[in-house]
PDB file of C-alpha atoms in Angstrom:
ATOM      1  CA  MET A   1       0.037   0.061   0.155  1.00 75.00           C
ATOM      2  CA  SER A   2       1.125   3.622  -0.841  1.00 90.00           C
ATOM      3  CA  CYS A   3       0.047   6.774   0.977  1.00 93.00           C
ATOM      4  CA  GLY A   4       0.229  10.293  -0.050  1.00 96.00           C
ATOM      5  CA  ILE A   5      -1.153  13.225   1.786  1.00 97.00           C
ATOM      6  CA  SER A   6      -2.747  16.700   0.393  1.00 96.00           C
ATOM      7  CA  LYS A   7      -4.295  19.737   1.931  1.00 95.00           C
ATOM      8  CA  ALA A   8      -7.954  19.700   1.889  1.00 93.00           C
ATOM      9  CA  GLY A   9      -9.383  22.537  -0.292  1.00 91.00           C
ATOM     10  CA  PHE A  10     -11.085  23.312  -3.827  1.00 90.00           C
ATOM     11  CA  LEU A  11      -9.654  21.596  -6.847  1.00 88.00           C
ATOM     12  CA  GLU A  12      -9.277  24.663  -8.876  1.00 85.00           C
ATOM     13  CA  GLN A  13      -7.777  22.866 -11.991  1.00 84.00           C
ATOM     14  CA  GLU A  14     -10.140  19.918 -11.986  1.00 84.00           C
ATOM     15  CA  ALA A  15     -13.376  22.017 -11.862  1.00 79.00           C
ATOM     16  CA  PRO A  16     -13.460  23.403 -15.518  1.00 80.00           C
ATOM     17  CA  ARG A  17     -12.585  19.853 -16.746  1.00 83.00           C
ATOM     18  CA  LEU A  18     -15.306  18.057 -15.023  1.00 77.00           C
ATOM     19  CA  ASP A  19     -17.697  20.701 -16.181  1.00 74.00           C
ATOM     20  CA  ASN A  20     -16.707  20.177 -19.781  1.00 75.00           C
ATOM     21  CA  TRP A  21     -16.788  16.367 -19.485  1.00 75.00           C
ATOM     22  CA  LEU A  22     -20.202  16.552 -17.989  1.00 74.00           C
ATOM     23  CA  ASN A  23     -21.520  19.065 -20.408  1.00 76.00           C
ATOM     24  CA  LYS A  24     -20.598  16.972 -23.333  1.00 73.00           C
ATOM     25  CA  ASN A  25     -22.174  14.373 -21.999  1.00 70.00           C
ATOM     26  CA  GLN A  26     -19.280  12.049 -21.688  1.00 69.00           C
ATOM     27  CA  HIS A  27     -20.568  10.467 -18.651  1.00 68.00           C
ATOM     28  CA  GLY A  28     -23.460   8.783 -20.649  1.00 67.00           C
ATOM     29  CA  GLN A  29     -26.174   7.309 -18.298  1.00 69.00           C
ATOM     30  CA  MET A  30     -24.038   7.499 -15.156  1.00 71.00           C
ATOM     31  CA  SER A  31     -26.214  10.443 -13.810  1.00 65.00           C
ATOM     32  CA  TYR A  32     -24.782  10.226 -10.438  1.00 66.00           C
ATOM     33  CA  MET A  33     -21.660  12.023 -11.850  1.00 70.00           C
ATOM     34  CA  GLU A  34     -23.815  15.129 -12.167  1.00 65.00           C
ATOM     35  CA  ASN A  35     -25.000  15.001  -8.487  1.00 69.00           C
ATOM     36  CA  ASN A  36     -23.073  16.894  -5.835  1.00 72.00           C
ATOM     37  CA  PHE A  37     -20.917  18.986  -8.375  1.00 76.00           C
ATOM     38  CA  ASP A  38     -19.630  21.071  -5.655  1.00 80.00           C
ATOM     39  CA  LYS A  39     -18.789  18.369  -3.083  1.00 81.00           C
ATOM     40  CA  ARG A  40     -16.658  16.446  -5.759  1.00 84.00           C
ATOM     41  CA  LEU A  41     -14.493  19.413  -6.009  1.00 86.00           C
ATOM     42  CA  ASN A  42     -14.230  20.254  -2.084  1.00 90.00           C
ATOM     43  CA  PRO A  43     -13.806  17.936   0.573  1.00 90.00           C
ATOM     44  CA  THR A  44     -14.337  20.357   3.219  1.00 89.00           C
ATOM     45  CA  LEU A  45     -17.913  20.124   2.161  1.00 88.00           C
ATOM     46  CA  LEU A  46     -17.978  16.384   2.728  1.00 87.00           C
ATOM     47  CA  VAL A  47     -16.482  16.461   6.014  1.00 88.00           C
ATOM     48  CA  ASP A  48     -16.605  19.274   8.629  1.00 87.00           C
ATOM     49  CA  ASP A  49     -13.709  21.137   9.132  1.00 91.00           C
ATOM     50  CA  ALA A  50     -11.386  18.828   6.825  1.00 93.00           C
ATOM     51  CA  LYS A  51      -7.833  19.545   6.894  1.00 94.00           C
ATOM     52  CA  SER A  52      -6.116  16.735   4.933  1.00 95.00           C
ATOM     53  CA  VAL A  53      -6.697  14.058   2.481  1.00 95.00           C
ATOM     54  CA  VAL A  54      -5.014  10.959   3.084  1.00 95.00           C
ATOM     55  CA  SER A  55      -4.891   8.918  -0.516  1.00 95.00           C
ATOM     56  CA  LEU A  56      -3.890   5.504  -0.455  1.00 95.00           C
ATOM     57  CA  LEU A  57      -3.427   2.885  -3.082  1.00 95.00           C
ATOM     58  CA  LEU A  58      -4.008  -0.750  -2.788  1.00 95.00           C
ATOM     59  CA  ASN A  59      -2.294  -3.316  -5.567  1.00 96.00           C
ATOM     60  CA  TYR A  60      -4.898  -5.663  -7.116  1.00 96.00           C
ATOM     61  CA  TYR A  61      -2.755  -7.100  -9.818  1.00 96.00           C
ATOM     62  CA  PRO A  62      -2.932 -10.832  -9.895  1.00 96.00           C
ATOM     63  CA  SER A  63      -0.680 -13.615 -10.049  1.00 93.00           C
ATOM     64  CA  GLU A  64      -2.544 -15.739 -12.312  1.00 90.00           C
ATOM     65  CA  ILE A  65      -5.020 -14.840 -15.199  1.00 88.00           C
ATOM     66  CA  GLN A  66      -8.112 -16.055 -16.670  1.00 91.00           C
ATOM     67  CA  ASN A  67      -8.226 -18.846 -19.707  1.00 88.00           C
ATOM     68  CA  PRO A  68      -6.981 -16.517 -22.749  1.00 88.00           C
ATOM     69  CA  GLU A  69      -9.524 -18.469 -24.831  1.00 90.00           C
ATOM     70  CA  SER A  70     -12.418 -17.402 -22.334  1.00 95.00           C
ATOM     71  CA  TYR A  71     -14.507 -14.532 -22.169  1.00 96.00           C
ATOM     72  CA  LYS A  72     -12.647 -11.670 -20.008  1.00 96.00           C
ATOM     73  CA  ILE A  73     -13.670  -9.726 -16.684  1.00 96.00           C
ATOM     74  CA  SER A  74     -11.408  -7.244 -15.561  1.00 97.00           C
ATOM     75  CA  LYS A  75      -8.439  -7.867 -13.282  1.00 96.00           C
ATOM     76  CA  TYR A  76      -9.866  -5.931 -10.309  1.00 96.00           C
ATOM     77  CA  ALA A  77     -12.953  -8.115 -10.218  1.00 95.00           C
ATOM     78  CA  TYR A  78     -11.029 -11.595  -9.889  1.00 94.00           C
ATOM     79  CA  GLY A  79     -11.560 -11.441  -5.983  1.00 93.00           C
ATOM     80  CA  GLN A  80     -14.130 -10.226  -3.500  1.00 92.00           C
ATOM     81  CA  ASP A  81     -15.578  -6.569  -3.948  1.00 92.00           C
ATOM     82  CA  TYR A  82     -13.013  -3.933  -2.924  1.00 92.00           C
ATOM     83  CA  HIS A  83     -15.187  -1.710  -1.388  1.00 90.00           C
ATOM     84  CA  PHE A  84     -15.533  -3.916   1.673  1.00 88.00           C
ATOM     85  CA  VAL A  85     -11.987  -5.320   1.710  1.00 90.00           C
ATOM     86  CA  ILE A  86     -10.531  -1.514   1.721  1.00 92.00           C
ATOM     87  CA  LYS A  87     -13.213   0.042   3.900  1.00 89.00           C
ATOM     88  CA  GLU A  88     -12.205  -2.247   6.700  1.00 89.00           C
ATOM     89  CA  LYS A  89      -8.456  -1.441   6.596  1.00 91.00           C
ATOM     90  CA  LEU A  90      -9.403   2.097   6.399  1.00 91.00           C
ATOM     91  CA  LYS A  91     -11.187   2.091   9.735  1.00 90.00           C
ATOM     92  CA  GLU A  92      -8.540   0.135  11.287  1.00 91.00           C
ATOM     93  CA  LEU A  93      -5.833   3.072   9.908  1.00 91.00           C
ATOM     94  CA  LEU A  94      -8.378   5.670  11.449  1.00 91.00           C
ATOM     95  CA  PHE A  95      -8.559   4.023  14.665  1.00 91.00           C
ATOM     96  CA  SER A  96      -4.655   3.373  14.684  1.00 92.00           C
ATOM     97  CA  ILE A  97      -4.551   7.349  14.107  1.00 89.00           C
ATOM     98  CA  GLN A  98      -6.733   8.052  16.847  1.00 90.00           C
ATOM     99  CA  SER A  99      -5.035   5.709  19.043  1.00 91.00           C
ATOM    100  CA  ASN A 100      -1.580   7.420  18.609  1.00 89.00           C
ATOM    101  CA  ILE A 101      -2.780  11.097  18.414  1.00 89.00           C
ATOM    102  CA  GLY A 102      -5.972  11.320  20.220  1.00 87.00           C
ATOM    103  CA  GLU A 103      -9.281  12.820  19.035  1.00 88.00           C
ATOM    104  CA  VAL A 104      -9.308  12.849  15.164  1.00 90.00           C
ATOM    105  CA  SER A 105     -12.646  12.942  13.205  1.00 90.00           C
ATOM    106  CA  GLY A 106     -12.875  11.925   9.776  1.00 90.00           C
ATOM    107  CA  ARG A 107     -14.295   9.684   7.176  1.00 90.00           C
ATOM    108  CA  ALA A 108     -13.133   6.938   4.874  1.00 89.00           C
ATOM    109  CA  PHE A 109     -13.933   6.600   1.408  1.00 89.00           C
ATOM    110  CA  VAL A 110     -13.711   3.928  -1.103  1.00 88.00           C
ATOM    111  CA  ASP A 111     -15.304   4.924  -4.405  1.00 81.00           C
ATOM    112  CA  SER A 112     -18.469   5.484  -2.687  1.00 73.00           C
ATOM    113  CA  ALA A 113     -18.872   9.428  -2.416  1.00 77.00           C
ATOM    114  CA  PRO A 114     -18.688  12.197  -4.460  1.00 80.00           C
ATOM    115  CA  ILE A 115     -14.677  12.470  -4.645  1.00 87.00           C
ATOM    116  CA  LEU A 116     -12.108  12.917  -7.427  1.00 88.00           C
ATOM    117  CA  ASP A 117      -9.895   9.949  -6.218  1.00 92.00           C
ATOM    118  CA  LYS A 118      -7.564  10.212  -9.162  1.00 94.00           C
ATOM    119  CA  ALA A 119      -7.040  14.038  -8.980  1.00 94.00           C
ATOM    120  CA  TRP A 120      -6.494  13.497  -5.074  1.00 94.00           C
ATOM    121  CA  ALA A 121      -4.043  10.742  -5.344  1.00 95.00           C
ATOM    122  CA  ALA A 122      -2.067  12.864  -8.031  1.00 96.00           C
ATOM    123  CA  LYS A 123      -2.097  15.868  -5.868  1.00 95.00           C
ATOM    124  CA  SER A 124      -0.447  13.938  -3.259  1.00 95.00           C
ATOM    125  CA  GLY A 125       2.324  12.766  -5.243  1.00 95.00           C
ATOM    126  CA  LEU A 126       1.345   9.031  -5.652  1.00 96.00           C
ATOM    127  CA  GLY A 127       1.349   9.106  -9.564  1.00 96.00           C
ATOM    128  CA  TRP A 128       0.300  11.295 -12.462  1.00 97.00           C
ATOM    129  CA  ILE A 129      -3.060  10.925 -14.472  1.00 96.00           C
ATOM    130  CA  GLY A 130      -1.985   9.042 -17.654  1.00 96.00           C
ATOM    131  CA  LYS A 131      -3.334   9.666 -21.325  1.00 97.00           C
ATOM    132  CA  ASN A 132      -5.972   6.966 -20.325  1.00 97.00           C
ATOM    133  CA  SER A 133      -7.207   9.131 -17.508  1.00 95.00           C
ATOM    134  CA  ASN A 134      -5.701   6.257 -15.019  1.00 96.00           C
ATOM    135  CA  LEU A 135      -3.577   6.952 -12.329  1.00 97.00           C
ATOM    136  CA  LEU A 136       0.098   5.920 -13.386  1.00 97.00           C
ATOM    137  CA  THR A 137       2.938   5.284 -11.341  1.00 94.00           C
ATOM    138  CA  GLN A 138       6.609   4.528 -12.391  1.00 91.00           C
ATOM    139  CA  GLN A 139       7.073   1.987  -9.551  1.00 88.00           C
ATOM    140  CA  VAL A 140       4.111  -0.340 -10.283  1.00 88.00           C
ATOM    141  CA  GLY A 141       2.144   0.794 -13.016  1.00 93.00           C
ATOM    142  CA  SER A 142      -1.525   1.476 -12.475  1.00 97.00           C
ATOM    143  CA  PHE A 143      -3.479  -1.943 -11.252  1.00 97.00           C
ATOM    144  CA  TYR A 144      -4.503  -0.775  -7.989  1.00 95.00           C
ATOM    145  CA  PHE A 145      -7.528   0.675  -5.894  1.00 95.00           C
ATOM    146  CA  ILE A 146      -7.524   4.347  -4.834  1.00 95.00           C
ATOM    147  CA  ALA A 147      -9.250   5.274  -1.387  1.00 94.00           C
ATOM    148  CA  GLU A 148      -9.064   8.267   1.021  1.00 94.00           C
ATOM    149  CA  LEU A 149      -9.482   9.232   4.557  1.00 93.00           C
ATOM    150  CA  ILE A 150     -10.297  12.692   5.025  1.00 94.00           C
ATOM    151  CA  ILE A 151      -9.556  13.825   8.449  1.00 94.00           C
ATOM    152  CA  ASP A 152      -9.414  17.212  10.473  1.00 93.00           C
ATOM    153  CA  LEU A 153      -5.680  16.901  11.163  1.00 93.00           C
ATOM    154  CA  GLU A 154      -3.348  19.191   9.633  1.00 93.00           C
ATOM    155  CA  LEU A 155      -0.161  17.003   8.607  1.00 93.00           C
ATOM    156  CA  GLU A 156       2.983  17.411   6.353  1.00 94.00           C
ATOM    157  CA  TYR A 157       1.663  17.545   2.802  1.00 96.00           C
ATOM    158  CA  ASP A 158       3.226  16.083  -0.004  1.00 96.00           C
ATOM    159  CA  TYR A 159       3.972  17.291  -3.803  1.00 92.00           C
ATOM    160  CA  ALA A 160       2.616  16.493  -7.176  1.00 93.00           C
ATOM    161  CA  THR A 161       4.863  14.276  -9.333  1.00 93.00           C
ATOM    162  CA  THR A 162       5.660  14.888 -13.315  1.00 95.00           C
ATOM    163  CA  ASP A 163       3.808  13.343 -16.071  1.00 96.00           C
ATOM    164  CA  HIS A 164       5.765  10.402 -17.688  1.00 96.00           C
ATOM    165  CA  CYS A 165       3.712   9.737 -20.494  1.00 96.00           C
ATOM    166  CA  GLY A 166       5.913  11.316 -22.877  1.00 96.00           C
ATOM    167  CA  THR A 167       5.036  10.721 -26.401  1.00 97.00           C
ATOM    168  CA  CYS A 168       3.606   7.280 -25.858  1.00 97.00           C
ATOM    169  CA  THR A 169       0.020   6.718 -27.280  1.00 97.00           C
ATOM    170  CA  ALA A 170      -0.345   3.019 -26.612  1.00 97.00           C
ATOM    171  CA  CYS A 171      -3.619   3.232 -24.660  1.00 98.00           C
ATOM    172  CA  ILE A 172      -5.264   5.479 -27.347  1.00 97.00           C
ATOM    173  CA  ASP A 173      -4.092   3.215 -30.152  1.00 97.00           C
ATOM    174  CA  ALA A 174      -5.280  -0.150 -28.467  1.00 97.00           C
ATOM    175  CA  CYS A 175      -8.959   1.059 -27.284  1.00 97.00           C
ATOM    176  CA  PRO A 176     -11.052  -0.815 -29.706  1.00 96.00           C
ATOM    177  CA  THR A 177     -13.896   1.845 -29.378  1.00 96.00           C
ATOM    178  CA  GLU A 178     -11.857   4.682 -29.546  1.00 95.00           C
ATOM    179  CA  ALA A 179     -13.058   5.985 -26.008  1.00 95.00           C
ATOM    180  CA  ILE A 180      -9.925   7.948 -25.403  1.00 96.00           C
ATOM    181  CA  VAL A 181     -11.170  10.725 -27.558  1.00 93.00           C
ATOM    182  CA  ALA A 182      -8.085  12.896 -27.013  1.00 94.00           C
ATOM    183  CA  PRO A 183      -4.910  12.676 -24.764  1.00 95.00           C
ATOM    184  CA  TYR A 184      -6.234  12.504 -21.018  1.00 94.00           C
ATOM    185  CA  ILE A 185     -10.125  12.575 -22.105  1.00 92.00           C
ATOM    186  CA  VAL A 186     -11.799   9.307 -21.860  1.00 93.00           C
ATOM    187  CA  ASP A 187     -15.511   9.555 -23.167  1.00 92.00           C
ATOM    188  CA  GLY A 188     -17.117   7.356 -20.594  1.00 90.00           C
ATOM    189  CA  SER A 189     -19.781   6.794 -22.651  1.00 89.00           C
ATOM    190  CA  LYS A 190     -17.945   4.711 -25.318  1.00 93.00           C
ATOM    191  CA  CYS A 191     -16.042   2.762 -22.814  1.00 95.00           C
ATOM    192  CA  ILE A 192     -16.318  -1.261 -22.650  1.00 96.00           C
ATOM    193  CA  SER A 193     -16.597  -1.010 -19.053  1.00 96.00           C
ATOM    194  CA  TYR A 194     -19.476   1.477 -19.402  1.00 94.00           C
ATOM    195  CA  PHE A 195     -21.347  -0.736 -21.524  1.00 95.00           C
ATOM    196  CA  THR A 196     -20.622  -3.908 -19.924  1.00 96.00           C
ATOM    197  CA  ILE A 197     -21.241  -2.562 -16.279  1.00 94.00           C
ATOM    198  CA  GLU A 198     -23.011   0.656 -15.940  1.00 91.00           C
ATOM    199  CA  LEU A 199     -25.361   0.567 -19.063  1.00 91.00           C
ATOM    200  CA  LYS A 200     -28.719  -1.031 -18.015  1.00 90.00           C
ATOM    201  CA  GLU A 201     -30.273  -0.977 -21.627  1.00 91.00           C
ATOM    202  CA  ASN A 202     -29.448  -3.210 -24.501  1.00 92.00           C
ATOM    203  CA  ILE A 203     -25.825  -2.573 -25.828  1.00 93.00           C
ATOM    204  CA  SER A 204     -25.789  -0.651 -29.317  1.00 92.00           C
ATOM    205  CA  PRO A 205     -25.497  -2.975 -32.392  1.00 93.00           C
ATOM    206  CA  GLU A 206     -22.986  -0.494 -33.843  1.00 92.00           C
ATOM    207  CA  MET A 207     -20.669  -1.755 -31.243  1.00 93.00           C
ATOM    208  CA  LYS A 208     -20.915  -5.513 -32.299  1.00 94.00           C
ATOM    209  CA  GLY A 209     -17.395  -7.038 -32.830  1.00 94.00           C
ATOM    210  CA  LYS A 210     -15.575  -3.981 -31.044  1.00 95.00           C
ATOM    211  CA  PHE A 211     -15.452  -5.476 -27.385  1.00 96.00           C
ATOM    212  CA  ASP A 212     -12.592  -8.279 -27.682  1.00 94.00           C
ATOM    213  CA  ASP A 213     -14.384 -10.384 -25.624  1.00 96.00           C
ATOM    214  CA  TRP A 214     -14.821  -8.492 -22.606  1.00 97.00           C
ATOM    215  CA  ALA A 215     -17.608  -9.430 -20.542  1.00 97.00           C
ATOM    216  CA  PHE A 216     -17.134  -7.166 -17.522  1.00 97.00           C
ATOM    217  CA  GLY A 217     -15.268  -4.074 -17.626  1.00 97.00           C
ATOM    218  CA  CYS A 218     -11.920  -3.781 -19.524  1.00 97.00           C
ATOM    219  CA  ASP A 219      -8.121  -3.617 -18.877  1.00 97.00           C
ATOM    220  CA  ILE A 220      -6.734  -2.935 -22.393  1.00 97.00           C
ATOM    221  CA  CYS A 221      -5.732   0.584 -21.865  1.00 97.00           C
ATOM    222  CA  GLN A 222      -4.162  -0.643 -18.847  1.00 97.00           C
ATOM    223  CA  ASP A 223      -2.357  -4.072 -20.199  1.00 97.00           C
ATOM    224  CA  VAL A 224      -0.773  -2.150 -23.222  1.00 97.00           C
ATOM    225  CA  CYS A 225       0.694   0.831 -20.804  1.00 98.00           C
ATOM    226  CA  PRO A 226       4.561   0.503 -20.758  1.00 97.00           C
ATOM    227  CA  TRP A 227       4.428   1.159 -17.021  1.00 97.00           C
ATOM    228  CA  ASN A 228       2.501  -1.751 -16.427  1.00 97.00           C
ATOM    229  CA  LYS A 229       5.392  -3.976 -16.975  1.00 94.00           C
ATOM    230  CA  PHE A 230       6.257  -3.057 -13.659  1.00 92.00           C
ATOM    231  CA  SER A 231       3.155  -4.465 -11.829  1.00 95.00           C
ATOM    232  CA  LYS A 232       3.727  -7.322  -9.176  1.00 94.00           C
ATOM    233  CA  PRO A 233       1.396  -9.480  -7.702  1.00 96.00           C
ATOM    234  CA  HIS A 234      -0.620  -8.257  -4.690  1.00 96.00           C
ATOM    235  CA  LYS A 235      -0.503  -9.952  -1.366  1.00 94.00           C
ATOM    236  CA  GLU A 236      -4.426  -9.736  -0.238  1.00 94.00           C
ATOM    237  CA  PRO A 237      -6.170 -13.033  -0.117  1.00 95.00           C
ATOM    238  CA  LEU A 238      -9.404 -11.331  -0.319  1.00 94.00           C
ATOM    239  CA  PHE A 239      -8.443 -10.259  -4.250  1.00 94.00           C
ATOM    240  CA  SER A 240      -7.412 -13.825  -5.078  1.00 92.00           C
ATOM    241  CA  PRO A 241      -9.953 -15.193  -7.342  1.00 89.00           C
ATOM    242  CA  ASN A 242     -12.123 -18.402  -7.326  1.00 84.00           C
ATOM    243  CA  PRO A 243     -10.095 -21.085  -9.047  1.00 86.00           C
ATOM    244  CA  GLU A 244     -12.976 -21.791 -11.277  1.00 86.00           C
ATOM    245  CA  LEU A 245     -13.094 -18.527 -12.590  1.00 89.00           C
ATOM    246  CA  LEU A 246      -9.532 -19.122 -13.971  1.00 91.00           C
ATOM    247  CA  SER A 247     -10.693 -22.081 -15.793  1.00 90.00           C
ATOM    248  CA  MET A 248     -13.846 -21.036 -17.166  1.00 92.00           C
ATOM    249  CA  SER A 249     -14.068 -21.461 -20.915  1.00 94.00           C
ATOM    250  CA  LYS A 250     -16.620 -19.425 -23.546  1.00 95.00           C
ATOM    251  CA  LYS A 251     -19.032 -22.521 -23.166  1.00 95.00           C
ATOM    252  CA  ASP A 252     -19.035 -22.228 -19.236  1.00 94.00           C
ATOM    253  CA  TRP A 253     -19.741 -18.723 -19.411  1.00 95.00           C
ATOM    254  CA  GLU A 254     -22.676 -19.042 -21.900  1.00 96.00           C
ATOM    255  CA  GLU A 255     -23.877 -22.149 -19.868  1.00 95.00           C
ATOM    256  CA  ILE A 256     -23.478 -20.348 -16.523  1.00 94.00           C
ATOM    257  CA  THR A 257     -26.817 -20.791 -14.160  1.00 95.00           C
ATOM    258  CA  GLU A 258     -27.816 -18.220 -11.243  1.00 94.00           C
ATOM    259  CA  GLU A 259     -26.764 -20.524  -8.828  1.00 93.00           C
ATOM    260  CA  THR A 260     -23.499 -20.992 -10.024  1.00 91.00           C
ATOM    261  CA  PHE A 261     -23.283 -17.391 -10.712  1.00 92.00           C
ATOM    262  CA  LYS A 262     -24.184 -16.907  -7.038  1.00 90.00           C
ATOM    263  CA  VAL A 263     -21.345 -19.335  -6.020  1.00 87.00           C
ATOM    264  CA  VAL A 264     -18.179 -18.378  -8.341  1.00 86.00           C
ATOM    265  CA  PHE A 265     -18.807 -14.768  -7.748  1.00 89.00           C
ATOM    266  CA  LYS A 266     -20.108 -14.526  -4.120  1.00 86.00           C
ATOM    267  CA  ASN A 267     -19.061 -11.070  -2.949  1.00 90.00           C
ATOM    268  CA  SER A 268     -17.620 -10.145  -6.272  1.00 92.00           C
ATOM    269  CA  PRO A 269     -17.948  -6.717  -7.880  1.00 93.00           C
ATOM    270  CA  LEU A 270     -19.791  -8.762 -10.703  1.00 92.00           C
ATOM    271  CA  LYS A 271     -22.618  -8.492  -8.801  1.00 89.00           C
ATOM    272  CA  ARG A 272     -22.934  -4.805  -9.924  1.00 90.00           C
ATOM    273  CA  THR A 273     -23.993  -6.109 -13.288  1.00 91.00           C
ATOM    274  CA  LYS A 274     -26.024  -8.929 -11.730  1.00 92.00           C
ATOM    275  CA  PHE A 275     -26.582 -12.312 -13.414  1.00 95.00           C
ATOM    276  CA  ASN A 276     -28.822 -10.914 -16.152  1.00 95.00           C
ATOM    277  CA  GLY A 277     -26.419  -8.195 -17.169  1.00 95.00           C
ATOM    278  CA  LEU A 278     -23.722 -10.583 -17.613  1.00 96.00           C
ATOM    279  CA  LYS A 279     -25.931 -12.840 -19.563  1.00 96.00           C
ATOM    280  CA  ARG A 280     -26.728  -9.729 -21.800  1.00 96.00           C
ATOM    281  CA  ASN A 281     -22.855  -9.441 -22.089  1.00 97.00           C
ATOM    282  CA  ILE A 282     -22.091 -12.726 -23.146  1.00 96.00           C
ATOM    283  CA  GLU A 283     -25.182 -12.818 -25.397  1.00 95.00           C
ATOM    284  CA  PHE A 284     -23.712  -9.624 -27.214  1.00 96.00           C
ATOM    285  CA  LEU A 285     -19.979 -11.318 -27.602  1.00 95.00           C
ATOM    286  CA  LYS A 286     -21.432 -14.454 -28.834  1.00 89.00           C
TER     287      LYS A 286
END
């Protein structure tokens, strides 16, 4: 786990970018992105008397990957739902801070509130926002979750690092749906992850043949990123996949029953798309 600390306050540079992204409807049907615009840019509106944003990264890069001849799911979804795993760790961290320092108030966030996680992680020096809009690091690439503790304690603050994407366009060139519309700008409504997870209606026929067998999420722009050559397997048992997942063939996916889905993907991020959503995705890929 990596940690960086920023002074809580208004994200001045991100405000026009977020406004522009929303105005261009690049969030598609993710209407929740339109809510709490001010809170999204200012954590002092989320936590009373907030002084510091403690950003944390937790690696999820797996030691084993799925059967390459199978339908694919994003690596972050191999194990248990990260929301629950990380929330417990954050509670322990906050308790440890309170035990050592005294009365400190704050809240833990894991992709569960209107917070610009990547912006805060970059501001605190944990990496830079890459051309695929993911947070990249020179040490371990980009396969990790981002979480925050927002607390009412003044701390020593870290500094942002520099951008190391250079002239590389590997992620832009590799995206089969051309969702990376310009360097550092992703049209969420064109992303395979959006279609296979967020979209509740039928997938547009014009996308047929463009998903490269991704049934839940997509890792293409991370897999091709040169910085992910430095990814190392995680050491969190709860992120380890059910062995059945790794060996599943396309036929297994196509014939999966709701009962099997509940067993193999118990406490999994795949519950977000639900059994019917997964079946829709697989039917679309066939």
